[in-house]
mmCIF file of C-alpha atoms in Angstrom:
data_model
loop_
_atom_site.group_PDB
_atom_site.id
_atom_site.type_symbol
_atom_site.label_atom_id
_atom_site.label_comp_id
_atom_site.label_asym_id
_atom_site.label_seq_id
_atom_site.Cartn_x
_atom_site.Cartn_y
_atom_site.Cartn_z
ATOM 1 C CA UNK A 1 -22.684 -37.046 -12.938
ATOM 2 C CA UNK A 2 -21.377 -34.702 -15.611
ATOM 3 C CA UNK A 3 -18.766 -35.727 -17.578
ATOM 4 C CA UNK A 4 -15.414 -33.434 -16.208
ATOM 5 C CA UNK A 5 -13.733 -32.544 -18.901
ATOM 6 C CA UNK A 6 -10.301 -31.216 -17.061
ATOM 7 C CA UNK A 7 -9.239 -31.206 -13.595
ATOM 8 C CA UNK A 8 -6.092 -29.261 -12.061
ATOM 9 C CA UNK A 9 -4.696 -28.260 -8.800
ATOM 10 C CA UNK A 10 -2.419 -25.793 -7.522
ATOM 11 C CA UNK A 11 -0.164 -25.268 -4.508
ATOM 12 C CA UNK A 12 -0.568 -22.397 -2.248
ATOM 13 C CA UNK A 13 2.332 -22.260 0.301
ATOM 14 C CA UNK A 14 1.530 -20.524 3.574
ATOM 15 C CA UNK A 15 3.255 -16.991 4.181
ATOM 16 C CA UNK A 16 4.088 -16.849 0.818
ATOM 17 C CA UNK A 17 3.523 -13.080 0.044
ATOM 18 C CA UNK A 18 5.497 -12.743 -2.905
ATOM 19 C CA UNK A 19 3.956 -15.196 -4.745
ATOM 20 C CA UNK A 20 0.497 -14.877 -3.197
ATOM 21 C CA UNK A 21 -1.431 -14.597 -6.272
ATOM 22 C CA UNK A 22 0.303 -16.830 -8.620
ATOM 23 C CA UNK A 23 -1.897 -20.250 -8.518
ATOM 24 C CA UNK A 24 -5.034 -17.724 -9.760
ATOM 25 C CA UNK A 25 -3.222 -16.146 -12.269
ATOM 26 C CA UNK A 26 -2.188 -19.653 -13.775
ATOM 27 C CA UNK A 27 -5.958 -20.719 -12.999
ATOM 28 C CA UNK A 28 -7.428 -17.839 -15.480
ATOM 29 C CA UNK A 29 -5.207 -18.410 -18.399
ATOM 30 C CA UNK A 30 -6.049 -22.019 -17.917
ATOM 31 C CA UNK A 31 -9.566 -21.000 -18.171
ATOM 32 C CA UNK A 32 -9.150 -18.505 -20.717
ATOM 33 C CA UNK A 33 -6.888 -21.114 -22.889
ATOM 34 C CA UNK A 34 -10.306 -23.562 -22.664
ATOM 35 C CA UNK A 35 -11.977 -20.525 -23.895
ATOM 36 C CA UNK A 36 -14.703 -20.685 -21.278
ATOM 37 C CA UNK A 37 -17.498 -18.130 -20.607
ATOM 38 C CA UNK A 38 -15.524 -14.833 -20.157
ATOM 39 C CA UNK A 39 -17.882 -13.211 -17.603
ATOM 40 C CA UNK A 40 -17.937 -17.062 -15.617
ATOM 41 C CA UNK A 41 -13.797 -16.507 -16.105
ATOM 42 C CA UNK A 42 -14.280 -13.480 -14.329
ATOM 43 C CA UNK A 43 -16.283 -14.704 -11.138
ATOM 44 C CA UNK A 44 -13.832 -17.741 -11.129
ATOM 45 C CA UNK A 45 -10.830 -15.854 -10.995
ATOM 46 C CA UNK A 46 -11.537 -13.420 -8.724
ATOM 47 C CA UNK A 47 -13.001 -16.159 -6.219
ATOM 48 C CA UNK A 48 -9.432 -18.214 -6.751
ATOM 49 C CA UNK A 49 -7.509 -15.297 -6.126
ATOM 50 C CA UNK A 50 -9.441 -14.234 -2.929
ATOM 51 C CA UNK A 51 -9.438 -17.764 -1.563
ATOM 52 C CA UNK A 52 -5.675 -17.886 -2.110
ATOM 53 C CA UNK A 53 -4.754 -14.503 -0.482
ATOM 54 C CA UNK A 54 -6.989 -15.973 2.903
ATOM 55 C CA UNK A 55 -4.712 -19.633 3.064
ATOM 56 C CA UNK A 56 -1.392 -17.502 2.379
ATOM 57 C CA UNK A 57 -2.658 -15.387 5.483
ATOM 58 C CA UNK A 58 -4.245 -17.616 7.405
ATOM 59 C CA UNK A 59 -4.256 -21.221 6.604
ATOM 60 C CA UNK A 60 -1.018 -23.919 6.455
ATOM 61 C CA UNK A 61 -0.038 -25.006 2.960
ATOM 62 C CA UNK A 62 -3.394 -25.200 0.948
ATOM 63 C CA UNK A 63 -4.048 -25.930 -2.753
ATOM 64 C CA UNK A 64 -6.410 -24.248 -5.382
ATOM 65 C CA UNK A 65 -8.187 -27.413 -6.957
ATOM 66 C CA UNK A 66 -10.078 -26.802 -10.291
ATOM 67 C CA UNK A 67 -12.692 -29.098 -12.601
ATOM 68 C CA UNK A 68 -14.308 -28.059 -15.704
ATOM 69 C CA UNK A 69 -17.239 -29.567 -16.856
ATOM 70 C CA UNK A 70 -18.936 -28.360 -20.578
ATOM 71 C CA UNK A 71 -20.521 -25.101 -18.614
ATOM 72 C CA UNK A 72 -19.492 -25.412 -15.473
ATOM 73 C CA UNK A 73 -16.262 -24.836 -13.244
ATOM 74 C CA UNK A 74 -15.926 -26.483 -9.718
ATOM 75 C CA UNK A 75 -13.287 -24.455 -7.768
ATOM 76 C CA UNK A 76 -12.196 -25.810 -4.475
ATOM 77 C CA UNK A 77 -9.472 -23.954 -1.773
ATOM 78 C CA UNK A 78 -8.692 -25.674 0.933
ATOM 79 C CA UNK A 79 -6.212 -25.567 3.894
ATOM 80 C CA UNK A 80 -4.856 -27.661 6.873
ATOM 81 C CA UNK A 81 -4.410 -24.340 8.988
ATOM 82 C CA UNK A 82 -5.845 -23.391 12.433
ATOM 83 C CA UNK A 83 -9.545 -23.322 10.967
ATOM 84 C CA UNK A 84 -12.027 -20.766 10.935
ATOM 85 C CA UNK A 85 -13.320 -20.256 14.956
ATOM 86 C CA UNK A 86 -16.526 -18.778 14.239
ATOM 87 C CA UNK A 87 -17.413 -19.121 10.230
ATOM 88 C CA UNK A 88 -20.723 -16.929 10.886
ATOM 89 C CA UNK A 89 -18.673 -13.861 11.818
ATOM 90 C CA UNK A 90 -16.288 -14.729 9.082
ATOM 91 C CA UNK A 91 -18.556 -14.723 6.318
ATOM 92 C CA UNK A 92 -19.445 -10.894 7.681
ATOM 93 C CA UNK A 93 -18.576 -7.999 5.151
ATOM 94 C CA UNK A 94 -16.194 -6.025 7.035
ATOM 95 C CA UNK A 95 -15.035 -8.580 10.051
ATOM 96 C CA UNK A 96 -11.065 -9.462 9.643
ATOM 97 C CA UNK A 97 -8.247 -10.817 11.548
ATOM 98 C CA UNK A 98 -5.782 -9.762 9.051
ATOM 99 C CA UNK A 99 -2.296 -8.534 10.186
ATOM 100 C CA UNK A 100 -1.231 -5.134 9.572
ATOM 101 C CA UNK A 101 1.948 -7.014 6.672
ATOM 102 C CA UNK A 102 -1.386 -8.255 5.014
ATOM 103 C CA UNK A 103 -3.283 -4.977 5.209
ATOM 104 C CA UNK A 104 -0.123 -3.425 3.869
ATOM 105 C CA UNK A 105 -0.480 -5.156 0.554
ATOM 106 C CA UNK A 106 -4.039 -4.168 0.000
ATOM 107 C CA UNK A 107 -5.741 -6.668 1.510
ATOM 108 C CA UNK A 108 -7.368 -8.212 4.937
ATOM 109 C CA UNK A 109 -10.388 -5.332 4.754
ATOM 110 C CA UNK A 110 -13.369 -7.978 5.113
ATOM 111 C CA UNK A 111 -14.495 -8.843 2.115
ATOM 112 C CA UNK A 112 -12.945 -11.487 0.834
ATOM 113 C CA UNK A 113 -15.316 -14.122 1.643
ATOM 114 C CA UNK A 114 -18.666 -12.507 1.345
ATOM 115 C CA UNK A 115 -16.730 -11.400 -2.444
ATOM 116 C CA UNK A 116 -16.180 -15.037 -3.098
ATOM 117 C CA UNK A 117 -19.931 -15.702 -2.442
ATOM 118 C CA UNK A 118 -21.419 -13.327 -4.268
ATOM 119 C CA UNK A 119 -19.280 -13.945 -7.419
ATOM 120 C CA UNK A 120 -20.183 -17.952 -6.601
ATOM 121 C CA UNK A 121 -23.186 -19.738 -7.904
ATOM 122 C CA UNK A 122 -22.636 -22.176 -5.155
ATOM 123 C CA UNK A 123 -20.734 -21.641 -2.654
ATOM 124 C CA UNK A 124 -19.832 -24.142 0.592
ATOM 125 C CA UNK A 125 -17.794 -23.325 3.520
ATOM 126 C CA UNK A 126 -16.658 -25.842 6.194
ATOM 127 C CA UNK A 127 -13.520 -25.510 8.612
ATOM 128 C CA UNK A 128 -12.855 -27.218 11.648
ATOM 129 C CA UNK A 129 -10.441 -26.036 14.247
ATOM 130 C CA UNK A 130 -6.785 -27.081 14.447
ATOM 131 C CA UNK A 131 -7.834 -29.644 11.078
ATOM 132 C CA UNK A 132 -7.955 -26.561 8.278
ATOM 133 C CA UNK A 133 -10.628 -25.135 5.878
ATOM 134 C CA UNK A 134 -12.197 -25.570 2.596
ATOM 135 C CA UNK A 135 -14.458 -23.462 0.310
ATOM 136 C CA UNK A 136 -15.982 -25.242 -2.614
ATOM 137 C CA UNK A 137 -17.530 -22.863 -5.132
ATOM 138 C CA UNK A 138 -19.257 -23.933 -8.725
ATOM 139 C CA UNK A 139 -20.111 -21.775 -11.472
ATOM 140 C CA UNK A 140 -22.287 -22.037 -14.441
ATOM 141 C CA UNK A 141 -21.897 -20.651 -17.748
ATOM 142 C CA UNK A 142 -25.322 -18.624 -17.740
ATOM 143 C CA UNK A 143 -25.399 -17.109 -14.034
ATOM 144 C CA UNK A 144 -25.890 -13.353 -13.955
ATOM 145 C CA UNK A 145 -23.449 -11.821 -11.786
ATOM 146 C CA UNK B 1 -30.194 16.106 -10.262
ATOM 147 C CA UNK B 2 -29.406 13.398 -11.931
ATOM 148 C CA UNK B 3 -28.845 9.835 -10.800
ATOM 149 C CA UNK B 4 -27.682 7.039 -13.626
ATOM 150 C CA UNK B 5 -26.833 3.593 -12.190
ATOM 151 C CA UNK B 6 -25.724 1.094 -14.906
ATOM 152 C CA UNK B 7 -23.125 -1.717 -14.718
ATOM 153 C CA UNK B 8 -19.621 -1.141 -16.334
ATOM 154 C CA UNK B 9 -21.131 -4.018 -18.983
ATOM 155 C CA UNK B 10 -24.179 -2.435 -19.721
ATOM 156 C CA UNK B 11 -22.357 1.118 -20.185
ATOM 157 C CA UNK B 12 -20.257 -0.290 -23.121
ATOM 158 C CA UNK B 13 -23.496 -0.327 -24.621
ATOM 159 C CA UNK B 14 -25.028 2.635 -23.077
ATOM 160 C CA UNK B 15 -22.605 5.371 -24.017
ATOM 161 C CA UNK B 16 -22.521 8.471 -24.807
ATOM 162 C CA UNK B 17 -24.924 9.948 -22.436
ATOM 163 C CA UNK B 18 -25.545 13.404 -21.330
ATOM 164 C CA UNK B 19 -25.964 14.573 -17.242
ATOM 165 C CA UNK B 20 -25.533 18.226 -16.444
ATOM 166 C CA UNK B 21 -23.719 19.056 -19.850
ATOM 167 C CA UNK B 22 -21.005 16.510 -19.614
ATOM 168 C CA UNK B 23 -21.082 14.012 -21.999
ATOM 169 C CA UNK B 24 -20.168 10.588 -20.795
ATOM 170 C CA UNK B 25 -17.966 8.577 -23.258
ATOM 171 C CA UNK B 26 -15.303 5.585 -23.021
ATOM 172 C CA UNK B 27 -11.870 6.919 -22.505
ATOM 173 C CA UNK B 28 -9.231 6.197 -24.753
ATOM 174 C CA UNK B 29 -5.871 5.618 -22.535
ATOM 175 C CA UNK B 30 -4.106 8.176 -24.400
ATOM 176 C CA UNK B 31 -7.125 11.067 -23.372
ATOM 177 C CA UNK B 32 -6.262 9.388 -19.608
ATOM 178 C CA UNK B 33 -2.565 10.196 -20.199
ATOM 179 C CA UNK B 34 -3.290 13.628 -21.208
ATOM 180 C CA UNK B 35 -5.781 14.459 -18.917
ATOM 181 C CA UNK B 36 -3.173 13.131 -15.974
ATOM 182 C CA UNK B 37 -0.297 14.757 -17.648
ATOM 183 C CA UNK B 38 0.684 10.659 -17.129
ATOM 184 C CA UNK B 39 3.878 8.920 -18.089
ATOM 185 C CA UNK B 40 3.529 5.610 -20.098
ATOM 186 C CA UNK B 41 5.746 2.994 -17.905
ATOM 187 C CA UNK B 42 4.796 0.284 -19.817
ATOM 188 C CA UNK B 43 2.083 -1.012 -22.390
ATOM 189 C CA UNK B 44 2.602 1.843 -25.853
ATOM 190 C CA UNK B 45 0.328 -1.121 -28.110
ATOM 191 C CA UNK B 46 -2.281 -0.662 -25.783
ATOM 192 C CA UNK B 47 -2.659 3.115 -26.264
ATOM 193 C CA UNK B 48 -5.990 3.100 -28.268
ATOM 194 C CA UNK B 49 -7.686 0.750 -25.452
ATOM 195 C CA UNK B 50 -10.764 1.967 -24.140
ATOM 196 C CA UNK B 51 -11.835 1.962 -20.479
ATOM 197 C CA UNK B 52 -15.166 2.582 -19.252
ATOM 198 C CA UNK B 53 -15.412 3.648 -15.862
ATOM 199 C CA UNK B 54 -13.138 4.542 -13.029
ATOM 200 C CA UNK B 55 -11.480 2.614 -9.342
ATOM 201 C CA UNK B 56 -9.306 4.502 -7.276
ATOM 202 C CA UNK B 57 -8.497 2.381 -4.300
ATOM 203 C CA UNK B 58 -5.309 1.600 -2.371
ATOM 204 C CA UNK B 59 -7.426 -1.682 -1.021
ATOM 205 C CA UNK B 60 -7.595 -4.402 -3.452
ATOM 206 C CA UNK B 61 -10.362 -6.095 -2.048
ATOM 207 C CA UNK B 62 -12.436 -2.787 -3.383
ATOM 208 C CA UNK B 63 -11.609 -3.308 -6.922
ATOM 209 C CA UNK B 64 -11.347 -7.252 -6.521
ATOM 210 C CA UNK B 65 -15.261 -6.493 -4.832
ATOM 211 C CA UNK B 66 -16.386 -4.379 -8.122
ATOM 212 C CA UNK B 67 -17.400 -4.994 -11.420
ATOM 213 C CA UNK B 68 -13.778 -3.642 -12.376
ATOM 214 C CA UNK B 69 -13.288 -5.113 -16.206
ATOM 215 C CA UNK B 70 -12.326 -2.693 -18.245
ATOM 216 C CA UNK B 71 -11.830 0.451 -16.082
ATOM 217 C CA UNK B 72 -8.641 2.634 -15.103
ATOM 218 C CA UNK B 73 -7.248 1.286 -11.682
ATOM 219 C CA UNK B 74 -5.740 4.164 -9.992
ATOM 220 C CA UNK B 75 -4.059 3.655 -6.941
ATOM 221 C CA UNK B 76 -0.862 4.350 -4.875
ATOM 222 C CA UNK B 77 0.290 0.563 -3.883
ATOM 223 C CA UNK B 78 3.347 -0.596 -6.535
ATOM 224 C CA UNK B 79 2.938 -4.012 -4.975
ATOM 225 C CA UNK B 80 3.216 -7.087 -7.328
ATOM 226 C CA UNK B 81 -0.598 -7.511 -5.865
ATOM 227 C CA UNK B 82 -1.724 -4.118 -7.810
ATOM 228 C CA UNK B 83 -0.576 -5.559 -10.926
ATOM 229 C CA UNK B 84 -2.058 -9.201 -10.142
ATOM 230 C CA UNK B 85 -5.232 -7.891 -8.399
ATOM 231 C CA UNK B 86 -5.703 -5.664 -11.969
ATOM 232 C CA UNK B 87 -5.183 -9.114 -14.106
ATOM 233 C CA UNK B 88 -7.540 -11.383 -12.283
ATOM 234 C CA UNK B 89 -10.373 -8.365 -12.402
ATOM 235 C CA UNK B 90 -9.271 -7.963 -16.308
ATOM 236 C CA UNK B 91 -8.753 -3.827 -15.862
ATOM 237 C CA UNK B 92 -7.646 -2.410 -19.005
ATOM 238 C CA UNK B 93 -4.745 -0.296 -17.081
ATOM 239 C CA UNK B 94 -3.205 1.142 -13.837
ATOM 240 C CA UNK B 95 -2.377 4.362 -12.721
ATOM 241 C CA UNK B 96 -0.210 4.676 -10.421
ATOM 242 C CA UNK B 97 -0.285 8.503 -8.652
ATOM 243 C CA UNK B 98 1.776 11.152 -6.641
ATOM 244 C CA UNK B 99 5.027 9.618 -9.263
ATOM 245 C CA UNK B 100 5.318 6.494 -7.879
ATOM 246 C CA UNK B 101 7.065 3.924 -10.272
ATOM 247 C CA UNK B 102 6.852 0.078 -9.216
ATOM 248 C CA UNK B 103 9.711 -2.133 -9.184
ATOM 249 C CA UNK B 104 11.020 -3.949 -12.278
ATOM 250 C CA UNK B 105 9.035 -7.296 -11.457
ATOM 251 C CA UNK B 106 6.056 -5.783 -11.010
ATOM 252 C CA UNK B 107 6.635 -3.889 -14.885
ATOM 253 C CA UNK B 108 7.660 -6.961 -15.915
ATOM 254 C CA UNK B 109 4.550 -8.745 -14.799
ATOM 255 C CA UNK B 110 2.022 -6.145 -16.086
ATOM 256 C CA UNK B 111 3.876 -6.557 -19.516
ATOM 257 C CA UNK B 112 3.309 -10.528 -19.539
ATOM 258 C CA UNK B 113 -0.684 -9.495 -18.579
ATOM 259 C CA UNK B 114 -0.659 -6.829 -21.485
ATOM 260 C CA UNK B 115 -1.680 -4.371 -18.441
ATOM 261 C CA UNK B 116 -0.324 -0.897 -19.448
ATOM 262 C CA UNK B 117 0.880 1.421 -16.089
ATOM 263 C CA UNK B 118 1.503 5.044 -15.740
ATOM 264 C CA UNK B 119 2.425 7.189 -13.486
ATOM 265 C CA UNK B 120 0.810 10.440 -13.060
ATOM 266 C CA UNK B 121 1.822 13.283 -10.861
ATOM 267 C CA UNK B 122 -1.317 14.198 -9.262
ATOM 268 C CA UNK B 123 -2.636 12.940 -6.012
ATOM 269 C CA UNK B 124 -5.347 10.306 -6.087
ATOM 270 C CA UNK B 125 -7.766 13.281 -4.989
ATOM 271 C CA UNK B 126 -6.770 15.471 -8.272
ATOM 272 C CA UNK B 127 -6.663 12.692 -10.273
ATOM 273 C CA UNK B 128 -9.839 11.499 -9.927
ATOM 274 C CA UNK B 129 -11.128 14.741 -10.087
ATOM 275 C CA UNK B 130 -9.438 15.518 -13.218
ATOM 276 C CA UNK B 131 -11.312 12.284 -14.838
ATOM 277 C CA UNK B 132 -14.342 12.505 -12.841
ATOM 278 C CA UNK B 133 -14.532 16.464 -14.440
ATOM 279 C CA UNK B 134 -13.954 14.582 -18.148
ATOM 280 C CA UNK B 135 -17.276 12.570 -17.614
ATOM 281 C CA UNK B 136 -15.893 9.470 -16.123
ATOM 282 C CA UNK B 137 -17.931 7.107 -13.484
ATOM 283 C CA UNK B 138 -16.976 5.607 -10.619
ATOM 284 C CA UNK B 139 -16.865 1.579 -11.278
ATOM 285 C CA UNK B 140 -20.988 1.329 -10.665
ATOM 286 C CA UNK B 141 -21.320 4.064 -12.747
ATOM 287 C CA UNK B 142 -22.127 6.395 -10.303
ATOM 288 C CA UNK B 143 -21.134 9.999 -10.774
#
């Protein structure tokens, strides 16, 4: 096992809209203040920040759990919401059961999810109805996006 | 006809090119405020930045979706998630058009991220057209 150098969690409280956004932010200047890989940074933050605008939508309270390794980050988001009914539709570009206040603020087009894989270098999606959902994601320092 | 595909990275290595007669360059922010007859809101340090490409998008998950670092963010939301959605995607400003100005929070916010805003008072559609007729690309470089 690989010798984690820092580990840190963050709360994400459901509904929250105002603050929706707030655990990432403090996630990438964590990063950035380790002076990690800028362009692994990048793919890190952008996965936190969708993962935490889908459990302020959809999920109960959740937290945004992070540990850095020498070149690699392990992000995990998880939930105890309703779950994710059918996680093969949900991983679908475009497929959304966002409510119009969320699609309001920009968001709840689709995308987050298949976003958050595609930045990911691994990336692991389990939910279970009525229990809540988790997405672990890793990156490594040399991935090309 | 000519068809150049690069990635926002690769451009800030690849510029300036030549298409049709228009030279493609990085944009200072201060050409951008000119060329959108643009008010600075915030961010007067940051004048001399250089962006490389272009987003226009009222959706976040579009910019949050694209390689986004470095560009101008033009959009019409003045939501604290414009301003939050530009930090985590590290775009070097936001414009925000038709003369919308966003709350004091969200000014205050940008200024902690070092995000510079303006507000411009073109439509999204002239906007983009004014940069787009400058040489800018869209965020995959497409023009």
């Amino acid at each position: 096992m690989p010798d984690i150098l820092f580990e840190k969690s963050f709360q994400i409280n459901k509904k929250d809209f105002v603050h929706a956004g707030e655990a990432s932010i403090s996630a990438k200047n964590l990063l950035k203040s380790l002076q990690m890989d800028a362009g692994m940074i990048r793919r890190a933050s952008i996965c936190a920040y969708e993962g935490e605008m889908n459990v302020v939508m959809h999920g109960g309270e959740g937290h945004l759990a992070l540990a850095i390794e020498k070149n690699r980050i392990i992000l995990e988001i998880s939930d105890n919401g309703p779950g994710i009914a059918d996680t093969e539709m949900a991983m679908k570009k475009g497929f959304s059961t966002a409510s119009d206040k969320f699609r309001e603020l920009g968001f709840g087009a689709g995308m987050g999810l298949p976003n958050m894989k595609k930045n990911a270098d691994e990336f692991e999606l389990s939910s279970r109805l009525g229990e809540g959902t988790r997405v672990r994601m890793a990156f490594f320092t040399d991935a090309a996006v | 006809m000519c068809i150049i595909r690069k990635t926002a990275h690769e451009f800030s290595y690849g510029f300036p090119m030549h298409c049709n007669g228009i030279e493609y360059k990085n944009m200072k922010l201060r050409e951008i405020q000119d060329i959108l007859d643009a008010s600075l809101i915030i961010g007067e340090a940051h004048l001399d930045r250089e962006v490389h490409t272009c987003g226009a998008s009222d959706l976040m998950s579009d910019i949050l979706a694209r390689l986004a670092e470095d560009c101008v963010f033009l959009t019409g939301l003045t939501t604290v998630h414009a301003v939050r959605t530009a930090a985590i995607s590290g775009v070097g400003a936001v414009v925000f058009v038709r003369n919308k100005i966003p709350p004091e929070d969200v000014i205050a916010m940008a200024k902690e991220e070092e995000i510079p805003l303006f507000t411009s008072p073109y439509s999204m559609f002239v906007s983009c057209g004014r940069l787009h007729a400058k040489g800018l690309t869209g965020l995959n470089g497409d023009r």
